[in-house]
Coordinates of C-alpha atoms and ligand atoms in Angstrom, one line a residue:
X1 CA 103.8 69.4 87.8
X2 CA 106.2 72.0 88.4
X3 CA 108.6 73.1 85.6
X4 CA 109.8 76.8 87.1
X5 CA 112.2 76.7 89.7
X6 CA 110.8 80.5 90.8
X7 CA 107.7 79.2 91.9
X8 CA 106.8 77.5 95.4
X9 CA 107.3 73.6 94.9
X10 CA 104.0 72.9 97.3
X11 CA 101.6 74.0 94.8
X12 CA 99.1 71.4 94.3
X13 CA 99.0 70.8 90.4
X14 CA 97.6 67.4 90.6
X15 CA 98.6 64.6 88.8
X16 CA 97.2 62.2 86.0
X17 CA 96.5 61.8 82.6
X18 CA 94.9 64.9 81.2
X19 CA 97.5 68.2 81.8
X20 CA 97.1 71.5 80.6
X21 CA 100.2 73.9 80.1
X22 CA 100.3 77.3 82.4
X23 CA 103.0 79.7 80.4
X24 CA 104.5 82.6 81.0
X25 CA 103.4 85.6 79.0
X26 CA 106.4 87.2 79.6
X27 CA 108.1 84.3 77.5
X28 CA 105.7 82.2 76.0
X29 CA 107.3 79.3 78.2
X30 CA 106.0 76.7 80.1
X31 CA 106.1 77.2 83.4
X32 CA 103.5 74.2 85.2
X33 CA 101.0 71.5 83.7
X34 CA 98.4 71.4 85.7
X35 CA 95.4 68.6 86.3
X36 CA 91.9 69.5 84.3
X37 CA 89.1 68.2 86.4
X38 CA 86.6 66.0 84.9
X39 CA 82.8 65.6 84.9
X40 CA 82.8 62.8 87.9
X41 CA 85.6 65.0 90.0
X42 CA 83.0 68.0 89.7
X43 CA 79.9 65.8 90.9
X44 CA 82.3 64.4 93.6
X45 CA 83.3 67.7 94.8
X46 CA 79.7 69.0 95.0
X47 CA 79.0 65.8 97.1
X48 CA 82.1 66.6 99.7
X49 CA 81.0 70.2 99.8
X50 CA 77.3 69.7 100.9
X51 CA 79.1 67.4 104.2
X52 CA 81.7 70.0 104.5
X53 CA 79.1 72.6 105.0
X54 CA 77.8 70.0 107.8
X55 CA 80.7 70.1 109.5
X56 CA 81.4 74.0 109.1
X57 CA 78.0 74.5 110.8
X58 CA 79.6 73.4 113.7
X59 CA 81.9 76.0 114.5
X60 CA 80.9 78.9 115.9
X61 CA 81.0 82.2 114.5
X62 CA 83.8 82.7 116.5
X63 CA 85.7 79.7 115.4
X64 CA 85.2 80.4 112.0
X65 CA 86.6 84.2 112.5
X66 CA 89.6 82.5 114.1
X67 CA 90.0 80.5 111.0
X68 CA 90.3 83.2 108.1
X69 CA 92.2 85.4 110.2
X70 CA 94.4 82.5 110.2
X71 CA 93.9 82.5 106.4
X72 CA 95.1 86.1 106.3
X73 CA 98.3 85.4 108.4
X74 CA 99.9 82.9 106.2
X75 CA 98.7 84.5 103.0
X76 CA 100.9 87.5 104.3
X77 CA 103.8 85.3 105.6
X78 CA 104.0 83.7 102.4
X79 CA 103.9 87.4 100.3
X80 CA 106.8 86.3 98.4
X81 CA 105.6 82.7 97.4
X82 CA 102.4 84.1 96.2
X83 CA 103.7 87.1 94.5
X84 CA 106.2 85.1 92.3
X85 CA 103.5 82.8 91.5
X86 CA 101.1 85.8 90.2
X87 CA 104.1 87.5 88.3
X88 CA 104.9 84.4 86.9
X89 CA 101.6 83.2 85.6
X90 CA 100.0 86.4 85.3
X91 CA 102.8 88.8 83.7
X92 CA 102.4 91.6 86.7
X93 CA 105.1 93.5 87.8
X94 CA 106.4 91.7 91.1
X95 CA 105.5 94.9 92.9
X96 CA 102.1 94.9 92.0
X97 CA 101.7 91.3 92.6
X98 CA 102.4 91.7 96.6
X99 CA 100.0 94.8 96.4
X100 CA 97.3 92.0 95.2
X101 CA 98.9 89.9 97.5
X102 CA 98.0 92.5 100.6
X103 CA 94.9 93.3 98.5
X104 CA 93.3 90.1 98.5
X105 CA 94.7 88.7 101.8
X106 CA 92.8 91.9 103.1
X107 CA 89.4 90.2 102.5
X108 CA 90.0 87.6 104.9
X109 CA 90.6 89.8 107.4
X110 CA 88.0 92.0 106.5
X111 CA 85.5 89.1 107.1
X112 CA 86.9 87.5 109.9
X113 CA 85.9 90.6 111.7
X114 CA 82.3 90.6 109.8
X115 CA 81.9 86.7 110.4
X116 CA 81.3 87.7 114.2
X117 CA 78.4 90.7 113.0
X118 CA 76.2 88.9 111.1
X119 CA 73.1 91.0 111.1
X120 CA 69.2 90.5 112.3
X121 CA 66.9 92.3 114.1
X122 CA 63.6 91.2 116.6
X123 CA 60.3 93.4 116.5
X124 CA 57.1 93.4 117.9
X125 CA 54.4 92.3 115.2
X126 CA 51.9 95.3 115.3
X127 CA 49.2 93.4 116.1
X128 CA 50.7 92.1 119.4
X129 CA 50.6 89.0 119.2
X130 CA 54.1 87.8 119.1
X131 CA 57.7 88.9 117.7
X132 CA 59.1 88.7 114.3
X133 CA 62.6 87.1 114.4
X134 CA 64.7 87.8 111.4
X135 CA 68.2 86.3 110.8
X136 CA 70.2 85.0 108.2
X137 CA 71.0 81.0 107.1
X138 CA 73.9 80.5 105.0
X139 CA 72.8 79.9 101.1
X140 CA 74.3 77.0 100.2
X141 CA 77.2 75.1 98.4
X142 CA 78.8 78.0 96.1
X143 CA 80.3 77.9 92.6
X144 CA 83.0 80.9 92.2
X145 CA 84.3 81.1 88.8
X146 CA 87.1 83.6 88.4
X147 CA 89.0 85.4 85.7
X148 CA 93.1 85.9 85.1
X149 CA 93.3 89.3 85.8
X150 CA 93.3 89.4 89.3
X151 CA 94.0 85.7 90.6
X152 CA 94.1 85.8 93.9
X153 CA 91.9 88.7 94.8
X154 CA 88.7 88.2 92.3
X155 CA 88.7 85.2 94.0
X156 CA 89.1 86.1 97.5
X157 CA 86.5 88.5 97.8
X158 CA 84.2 85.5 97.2
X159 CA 85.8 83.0 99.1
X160 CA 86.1 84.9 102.7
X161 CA 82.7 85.8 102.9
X162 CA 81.4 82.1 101.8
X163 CA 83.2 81.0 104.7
X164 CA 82.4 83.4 107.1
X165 CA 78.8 83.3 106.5
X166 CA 78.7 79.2 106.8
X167 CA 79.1 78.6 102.8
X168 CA 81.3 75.8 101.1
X169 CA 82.8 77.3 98.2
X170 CA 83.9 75.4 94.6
X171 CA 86.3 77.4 92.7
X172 CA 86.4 77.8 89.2
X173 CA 90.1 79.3 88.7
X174 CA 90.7 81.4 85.0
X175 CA 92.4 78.2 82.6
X176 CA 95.5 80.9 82.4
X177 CA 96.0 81.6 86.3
X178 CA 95.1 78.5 87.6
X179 CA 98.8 78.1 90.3
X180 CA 97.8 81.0 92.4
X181 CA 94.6 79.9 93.5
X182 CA 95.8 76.5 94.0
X183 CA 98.3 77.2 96.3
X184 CA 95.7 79.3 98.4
X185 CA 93.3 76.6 98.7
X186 CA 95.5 74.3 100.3
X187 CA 96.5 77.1 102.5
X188 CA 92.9 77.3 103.8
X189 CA 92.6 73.3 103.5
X190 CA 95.7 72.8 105.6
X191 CA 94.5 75.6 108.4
X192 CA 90.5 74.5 108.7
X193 CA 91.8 71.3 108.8
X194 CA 94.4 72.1 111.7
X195 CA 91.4 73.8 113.3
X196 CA 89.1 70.4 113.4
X197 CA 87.5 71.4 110.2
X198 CA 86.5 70.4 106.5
X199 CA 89.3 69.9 104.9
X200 CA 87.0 70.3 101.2
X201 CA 85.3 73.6 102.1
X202 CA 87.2 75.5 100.0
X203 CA 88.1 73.3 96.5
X204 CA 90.3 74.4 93.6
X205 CA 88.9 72.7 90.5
X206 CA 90.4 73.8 87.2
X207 CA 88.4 72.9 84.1
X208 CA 89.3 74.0 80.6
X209 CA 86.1 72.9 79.8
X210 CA 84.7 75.8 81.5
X211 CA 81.3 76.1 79.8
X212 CA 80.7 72.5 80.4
X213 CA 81.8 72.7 84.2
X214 CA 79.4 75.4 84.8
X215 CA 76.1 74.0 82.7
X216 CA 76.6 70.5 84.8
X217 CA 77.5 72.1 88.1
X218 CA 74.4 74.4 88.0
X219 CA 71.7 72.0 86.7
X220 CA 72.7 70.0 90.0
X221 CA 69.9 70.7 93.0
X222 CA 73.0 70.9 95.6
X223 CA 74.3 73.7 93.9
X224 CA 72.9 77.3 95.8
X225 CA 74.9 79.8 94.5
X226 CA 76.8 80.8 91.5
X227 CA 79.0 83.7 91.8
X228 CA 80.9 85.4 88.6
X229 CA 83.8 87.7 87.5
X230 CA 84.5 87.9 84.5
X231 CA 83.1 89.6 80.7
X232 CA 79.1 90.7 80.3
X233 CA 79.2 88.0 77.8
X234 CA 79.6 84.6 79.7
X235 CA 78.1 86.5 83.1
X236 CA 74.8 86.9 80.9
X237 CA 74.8 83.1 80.1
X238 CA 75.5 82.1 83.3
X239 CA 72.1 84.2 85.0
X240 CA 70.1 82.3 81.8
X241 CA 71.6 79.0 83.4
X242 CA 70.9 80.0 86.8
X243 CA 67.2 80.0 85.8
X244 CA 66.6 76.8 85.7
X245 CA 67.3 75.9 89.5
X246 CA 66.4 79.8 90.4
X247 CA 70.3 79.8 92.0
X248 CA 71.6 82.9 93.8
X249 CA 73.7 84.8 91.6
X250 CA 76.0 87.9 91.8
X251 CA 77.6 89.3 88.4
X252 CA 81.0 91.3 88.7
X253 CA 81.2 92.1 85.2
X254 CA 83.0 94.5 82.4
X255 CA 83.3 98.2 82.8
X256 CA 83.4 101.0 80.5
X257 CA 85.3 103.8 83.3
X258 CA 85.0 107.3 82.3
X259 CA 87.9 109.6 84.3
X260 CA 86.1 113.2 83.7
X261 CA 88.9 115.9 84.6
X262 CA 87.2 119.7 85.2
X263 CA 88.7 122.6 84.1
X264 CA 89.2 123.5 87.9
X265 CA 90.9 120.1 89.0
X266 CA 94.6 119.8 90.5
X267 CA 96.1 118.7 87.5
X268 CA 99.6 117.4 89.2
X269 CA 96.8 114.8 91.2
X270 CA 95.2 114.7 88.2
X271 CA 98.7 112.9 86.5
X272 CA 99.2 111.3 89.8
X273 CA 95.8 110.0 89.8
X274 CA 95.4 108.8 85.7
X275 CA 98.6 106.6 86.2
X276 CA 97.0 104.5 89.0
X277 CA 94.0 104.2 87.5
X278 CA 94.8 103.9 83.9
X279 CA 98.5 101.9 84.5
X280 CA 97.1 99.2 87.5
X281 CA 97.7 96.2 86.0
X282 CA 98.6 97.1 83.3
X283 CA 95.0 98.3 82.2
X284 CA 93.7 94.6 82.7
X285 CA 91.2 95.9 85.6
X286 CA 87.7 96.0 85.2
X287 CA 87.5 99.7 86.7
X288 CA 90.6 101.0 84.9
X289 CA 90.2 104.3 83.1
X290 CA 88.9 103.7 79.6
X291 CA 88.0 107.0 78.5
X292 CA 89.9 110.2 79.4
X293 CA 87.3 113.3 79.2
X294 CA 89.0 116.3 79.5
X295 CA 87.7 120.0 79.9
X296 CA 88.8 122.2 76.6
X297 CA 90.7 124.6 79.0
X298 CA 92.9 121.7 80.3
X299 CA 93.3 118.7 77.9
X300 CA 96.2 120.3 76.0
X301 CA 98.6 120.3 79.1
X302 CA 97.0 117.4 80.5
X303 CA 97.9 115.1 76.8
X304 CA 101.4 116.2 77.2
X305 CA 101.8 115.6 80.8
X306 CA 100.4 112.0 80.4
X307 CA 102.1 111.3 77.2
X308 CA 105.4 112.0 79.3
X309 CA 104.6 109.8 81.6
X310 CA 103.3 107.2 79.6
X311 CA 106.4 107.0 77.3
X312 CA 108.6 106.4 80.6
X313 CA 106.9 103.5 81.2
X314 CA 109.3 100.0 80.9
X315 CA 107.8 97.3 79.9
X316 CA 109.3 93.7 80.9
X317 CA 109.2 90.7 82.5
X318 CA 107.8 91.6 85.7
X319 CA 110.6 89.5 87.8
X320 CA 113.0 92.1 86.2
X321 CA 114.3 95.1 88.5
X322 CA 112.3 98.4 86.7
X323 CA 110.1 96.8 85.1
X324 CA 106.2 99.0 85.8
X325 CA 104.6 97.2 82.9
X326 CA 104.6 93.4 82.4
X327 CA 103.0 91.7 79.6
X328 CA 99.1 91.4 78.7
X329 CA 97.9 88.1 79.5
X330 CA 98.0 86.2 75.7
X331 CA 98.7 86.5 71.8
X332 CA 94.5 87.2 71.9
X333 CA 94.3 90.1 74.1
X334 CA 96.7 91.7 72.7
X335 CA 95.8 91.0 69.1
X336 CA 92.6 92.5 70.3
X337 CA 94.0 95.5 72.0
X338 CA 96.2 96.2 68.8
X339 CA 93.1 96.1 66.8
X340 CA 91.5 98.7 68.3
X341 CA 94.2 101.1 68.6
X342 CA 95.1 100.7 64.8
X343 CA 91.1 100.9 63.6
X344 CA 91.2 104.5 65.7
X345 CA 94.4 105.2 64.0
X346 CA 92.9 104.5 60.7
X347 CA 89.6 106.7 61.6
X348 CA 92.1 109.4 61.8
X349 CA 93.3 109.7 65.5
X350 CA 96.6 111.1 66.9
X351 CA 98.8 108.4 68.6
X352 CA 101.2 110.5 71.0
X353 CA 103.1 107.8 72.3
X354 CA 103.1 103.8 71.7
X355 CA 101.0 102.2 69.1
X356 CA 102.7 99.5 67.7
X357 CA 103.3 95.5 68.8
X358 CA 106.9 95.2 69.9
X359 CA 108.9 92.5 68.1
X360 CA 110.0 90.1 71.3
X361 CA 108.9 87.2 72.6
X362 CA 105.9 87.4 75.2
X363 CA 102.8 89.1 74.6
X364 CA 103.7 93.1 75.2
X365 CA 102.3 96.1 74.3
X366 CA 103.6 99.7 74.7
X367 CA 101.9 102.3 77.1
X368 CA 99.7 103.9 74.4
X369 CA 98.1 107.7 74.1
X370 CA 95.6 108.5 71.8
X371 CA 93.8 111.6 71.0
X372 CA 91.4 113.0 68.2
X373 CA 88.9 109.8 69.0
X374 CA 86.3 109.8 66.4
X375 CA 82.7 109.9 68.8
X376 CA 81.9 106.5 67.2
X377 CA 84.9 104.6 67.7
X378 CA 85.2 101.0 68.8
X379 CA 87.9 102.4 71.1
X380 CA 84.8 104.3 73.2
X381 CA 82.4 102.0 73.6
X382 CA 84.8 98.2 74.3
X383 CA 86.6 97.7 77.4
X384 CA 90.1 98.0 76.5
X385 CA 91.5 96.1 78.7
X386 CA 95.7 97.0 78.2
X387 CA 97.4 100.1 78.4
X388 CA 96.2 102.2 76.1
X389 CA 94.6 105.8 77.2
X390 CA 92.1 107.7 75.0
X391 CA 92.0 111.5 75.5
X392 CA 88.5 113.6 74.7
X393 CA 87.7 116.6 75.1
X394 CA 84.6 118.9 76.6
X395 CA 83.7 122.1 76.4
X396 CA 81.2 122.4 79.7
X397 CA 80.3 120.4 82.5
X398 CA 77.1 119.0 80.8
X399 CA 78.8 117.9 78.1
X400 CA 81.4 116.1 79.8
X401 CA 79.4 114.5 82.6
X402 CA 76.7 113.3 79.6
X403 CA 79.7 111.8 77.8
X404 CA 80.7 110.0 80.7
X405 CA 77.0 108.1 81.1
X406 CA 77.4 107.6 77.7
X407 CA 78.1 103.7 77.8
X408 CA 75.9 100.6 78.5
X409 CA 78.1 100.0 81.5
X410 CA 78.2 101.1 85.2
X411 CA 81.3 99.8 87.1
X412 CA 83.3 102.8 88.4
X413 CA 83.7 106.2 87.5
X414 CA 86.1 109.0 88.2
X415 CA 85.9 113.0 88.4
X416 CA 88.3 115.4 89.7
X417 CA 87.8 119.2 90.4
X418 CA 88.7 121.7 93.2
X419 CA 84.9 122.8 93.2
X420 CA 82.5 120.8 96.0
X421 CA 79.8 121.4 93.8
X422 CA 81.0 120.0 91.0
X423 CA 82.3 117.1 93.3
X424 CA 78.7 116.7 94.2
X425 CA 77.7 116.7 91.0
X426 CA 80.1 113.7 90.2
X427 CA 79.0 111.7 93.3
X428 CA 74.9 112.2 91.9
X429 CA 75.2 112.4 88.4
X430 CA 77.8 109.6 86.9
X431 CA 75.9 106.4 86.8
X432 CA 78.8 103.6 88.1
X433 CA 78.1 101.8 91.4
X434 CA 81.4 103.3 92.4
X435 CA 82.9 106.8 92.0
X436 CA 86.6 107.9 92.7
X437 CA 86.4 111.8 93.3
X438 CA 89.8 113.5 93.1
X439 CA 90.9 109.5 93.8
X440 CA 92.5 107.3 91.5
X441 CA 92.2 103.9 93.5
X442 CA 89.2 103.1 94.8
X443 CA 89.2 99.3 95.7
X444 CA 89.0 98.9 99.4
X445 CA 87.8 95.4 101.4
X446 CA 85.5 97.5 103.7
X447 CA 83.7 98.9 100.8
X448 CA 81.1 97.5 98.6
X449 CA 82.7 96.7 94.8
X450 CA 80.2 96.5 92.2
X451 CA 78.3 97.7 89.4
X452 CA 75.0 98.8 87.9
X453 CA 73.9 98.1 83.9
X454 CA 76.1 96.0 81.8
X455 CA 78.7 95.9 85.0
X456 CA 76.3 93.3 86.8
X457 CA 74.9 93.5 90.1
X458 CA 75.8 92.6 93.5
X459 CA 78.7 93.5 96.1
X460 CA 82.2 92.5 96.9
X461 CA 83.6 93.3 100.2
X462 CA 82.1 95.7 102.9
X463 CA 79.1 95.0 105.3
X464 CA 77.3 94.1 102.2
X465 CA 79.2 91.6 101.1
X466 CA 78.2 88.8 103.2
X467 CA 74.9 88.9 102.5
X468 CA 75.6 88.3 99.2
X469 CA 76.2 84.4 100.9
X470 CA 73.6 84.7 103.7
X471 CA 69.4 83.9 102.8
X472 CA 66.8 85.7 105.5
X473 CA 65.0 83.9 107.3
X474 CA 61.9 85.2 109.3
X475 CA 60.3 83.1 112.6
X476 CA 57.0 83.7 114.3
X477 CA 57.6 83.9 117.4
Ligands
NAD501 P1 85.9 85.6 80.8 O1 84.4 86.0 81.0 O2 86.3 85.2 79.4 O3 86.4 84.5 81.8 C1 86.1 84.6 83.2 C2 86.0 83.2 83.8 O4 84.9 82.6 83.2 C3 87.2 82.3 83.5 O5 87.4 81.5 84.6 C4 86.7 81.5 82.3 O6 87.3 80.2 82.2 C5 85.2 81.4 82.6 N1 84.3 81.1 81.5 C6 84.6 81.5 80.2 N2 83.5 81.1 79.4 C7 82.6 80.5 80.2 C8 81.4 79.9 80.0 N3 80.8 79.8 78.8 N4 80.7 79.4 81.1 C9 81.3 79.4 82.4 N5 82.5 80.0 82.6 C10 83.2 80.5 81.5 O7 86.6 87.0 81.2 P2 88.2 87.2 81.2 O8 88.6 87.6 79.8 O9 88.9 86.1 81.9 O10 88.3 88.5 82.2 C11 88.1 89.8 81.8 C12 86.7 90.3 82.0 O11 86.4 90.2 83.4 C13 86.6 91.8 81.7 O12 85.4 92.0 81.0 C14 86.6 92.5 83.0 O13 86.0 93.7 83.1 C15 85.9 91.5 83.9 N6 86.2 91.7 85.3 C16 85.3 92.2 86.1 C17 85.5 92.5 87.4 C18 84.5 93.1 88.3 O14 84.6 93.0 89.5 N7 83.4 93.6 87.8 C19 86.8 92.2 87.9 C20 87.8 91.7 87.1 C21 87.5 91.4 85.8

């Protein structure tokens, strides 16, 4: 059910007896009720992806690179449908929602071109006595659970490469952001289906009950593959689930990002650079910038410079013209986020700019700087996860690259300095799966996104990702 005239009326909310309310954080309104799944609609769904799969096996690789470029199109003819939806549900400025909207679209491009490369290889067996044949069998029916932060691109970087590499998909959409990915699967529902395909390849389930969803989906034998974004916490349950039917799984997890500026960096990129990846989403991204490390020489100017910026930031509903900083997702998060910045406060830290809950309806908070972090502080080692910077400094290289490692996690980490060998020291010695150097956006369809420790393992986009969907298989031959 529909209750926002701003958002497209074909969104497929379902209909029935048990509703949940969607709301705008920017308001605290209602804005859709939506249909929660039940126990039989899961088992169902499994059953309708393993014949789905059946009937995706018979397209060609060709075919199927036909069909999520198809996918892509209409995603990006329908920019402003999906954009609304995202801003609406999700609190984003409407700006950045049609950057996620190009963002995610991107991945089913990306692997309609992959879909037609799937790799293997042939060679002789050294004895000589025949070839070994190596290719690649798609893994299974998949079960993609997704967060809010990113609703339509968490999820599409698991959905295109299912599909290209043979794979039903069930979706798990975040209980908060559930429109977005609705309306994209009956997007791709409506085009395999105008392409003589399974309509249920790709299905939207939302659950509130998402713990009990994922404990009966995943003790099911049909089940192959469980796929996760989302906190350390529930991604750790989910691999102890996973156990039981030894399932595939890949773990896109929290990060921890340390942005490590030398005393010989570019400090107007440096600005330029700490805004994107600090400010994106308003902070809620898993490889934002959570700790500022600054060289001694440097961090004076570069506090100022970012304070500036950070006090010119508008915050607003993101429909609203101006408006760089929408609200964080709900009363929780940012509860949670003012915690932290009022425990630093108390442990003695300088708050620059920011700092304090606004009183409005809608769940806001201010573009925050802190500085003078006590070493232990909360603030250091949680994700923050809202748009609050923390500035520390360094005295030497050492120091500041051994503060940067100095967290359980491993998603993304950035450095900036004029000096290649310091850049080379960056690219060898922070432990993230991905490193910016002298960049502040890093995410990118063609390359692999993904972490190491805490962050999880396994990759999202490039050549790799596929395989992430795709089992080897070796013949005698
Ligand atoms: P979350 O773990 O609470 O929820 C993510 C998804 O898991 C939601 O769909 C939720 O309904 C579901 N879920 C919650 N409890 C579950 C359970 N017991 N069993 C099965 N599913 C369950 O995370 P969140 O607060 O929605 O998202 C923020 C987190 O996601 C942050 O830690 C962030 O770093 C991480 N994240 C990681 C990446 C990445 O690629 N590494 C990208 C975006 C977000």
């Amino acid at each position: 059910m529909i209750l926002s005239d701003i958002l497209p009326a074909d969104i497929p909310t379902g209909e029935g007896p048990s509703l949940f309310d969607v709301l705008d954080p920017a308001t605290e309104d209602i804005i859709a009720r939506v249909q929660d799944t039940t126990e039989a609609e899961w088992d169902d769904a499994l059953g309708r992806a393993v014949e789905a799969q059946k009937a995706w096996s018979a397209f060609t690789p060709r075919q199927r690179a036909e069909v999520l470029r198809a996918v892509f199109d209409e995603l990006i003819r329908r920019t402003d449908d999906f954009a609304r939806t995202m801003t609406l549900e999700m609190g984003k400025p409407l700006a950045e929602a049609r950057g996620e909207l190009a963002y995610g679209a991107e991945y089913f491009r990306w692997f309609s071109e992959e879909a037609v490369r799937l790799p293997g290889r042939v060679s002789p067996a050294p004895a000589g006595n025949g070839d070994i044949l190596v290719t690649r069998a798609p893994v299974g029916p998949v079960l993609a659970i997704t967060p809010w932060n990113f609703p339509l691109a968490m999820a599409a970087r698991k959905i295109a490469p299912a599909m290209a590499a043979g794979c039903p998909v069930l979706v798990k959409p975040a209980a908060e952001t559930p429109l977005t990915m609705l309306l994209t699967g009956k997007v791709i529902a409506d085009i395999v289906e105008q392409a003589g395909g399974p309509r249920d390849l790709v299905q939207i389930l939302p659950a509130t009950d998402a713990a009990g969803m994922s404990s009966h989906l995943m003790a099911d034998p049909r089940l192959r593959k469980v796929t996760f974004t989302g906190s350390t916490g529930v991604g750790k349950l989910l691999v102890r689930q996973a156990a039981d039917n030894l399932l595939r799984t890949s773990m896109e997890l929290g990060g921890n990002a340390p942005f490590v500026v030398n005393e010989d960096a570019d400090l107007d990129l440096v600005l330029t650079c700490a805004m994107q990846a600090k400010m994106r989403n308003g902070g809620e991204a898993c490889i934002a910038a959570n700790r500022f490390l600054v060289h001694e020489a440097v961090a004076e100017e570069f506090t100022r410079r970012l304070t500036e910026q950070m006090a010119a930031v508008q915050f607003g509903h993101g429909l609203e013209e101006g408006i760089t900083l929408g609200p964080v997702i709900t009363a929780k998060q940012r509860d949670r986020i003012a915690s932290l910045v009022d425990d630093t406060r108390a442990a003695g830290a300088t708050v620059h700019c920011g700092g304090e809950v606004p009183e409005r309806k809608g769940y806001f908070y201010p573009a925050t700087v802190l500085s003078d972090v006590p070493a232990d502080s909360r603030i250091l080692r949680e994700e923050i996860f809202g748009p609050v910077a923390t500035v520390t400094t360094f005295r030497t290289l050492d120091e500041g690259i051994a503060l940067a490692n100095d967290t359980e996690f491993g998603l993304a980490a950035y450095g900036f300095s004029e000096n290649v060998g310091v850049c080379r020291r960056f690219a060898t010695e922070l432990h993230a799966g991905m490193v910016g150097i002298n960049r502040g956006a890093i995410s990118d369809a063609a390359a692999p996104f993904g972490g190491v420790k805490q962050s999880g393992f396994g990759r999202e986009g490039g050549v790799e990702g596929i395989e992430e969907y795709l089992d080897v298989r070796y013949v005698a031959l």
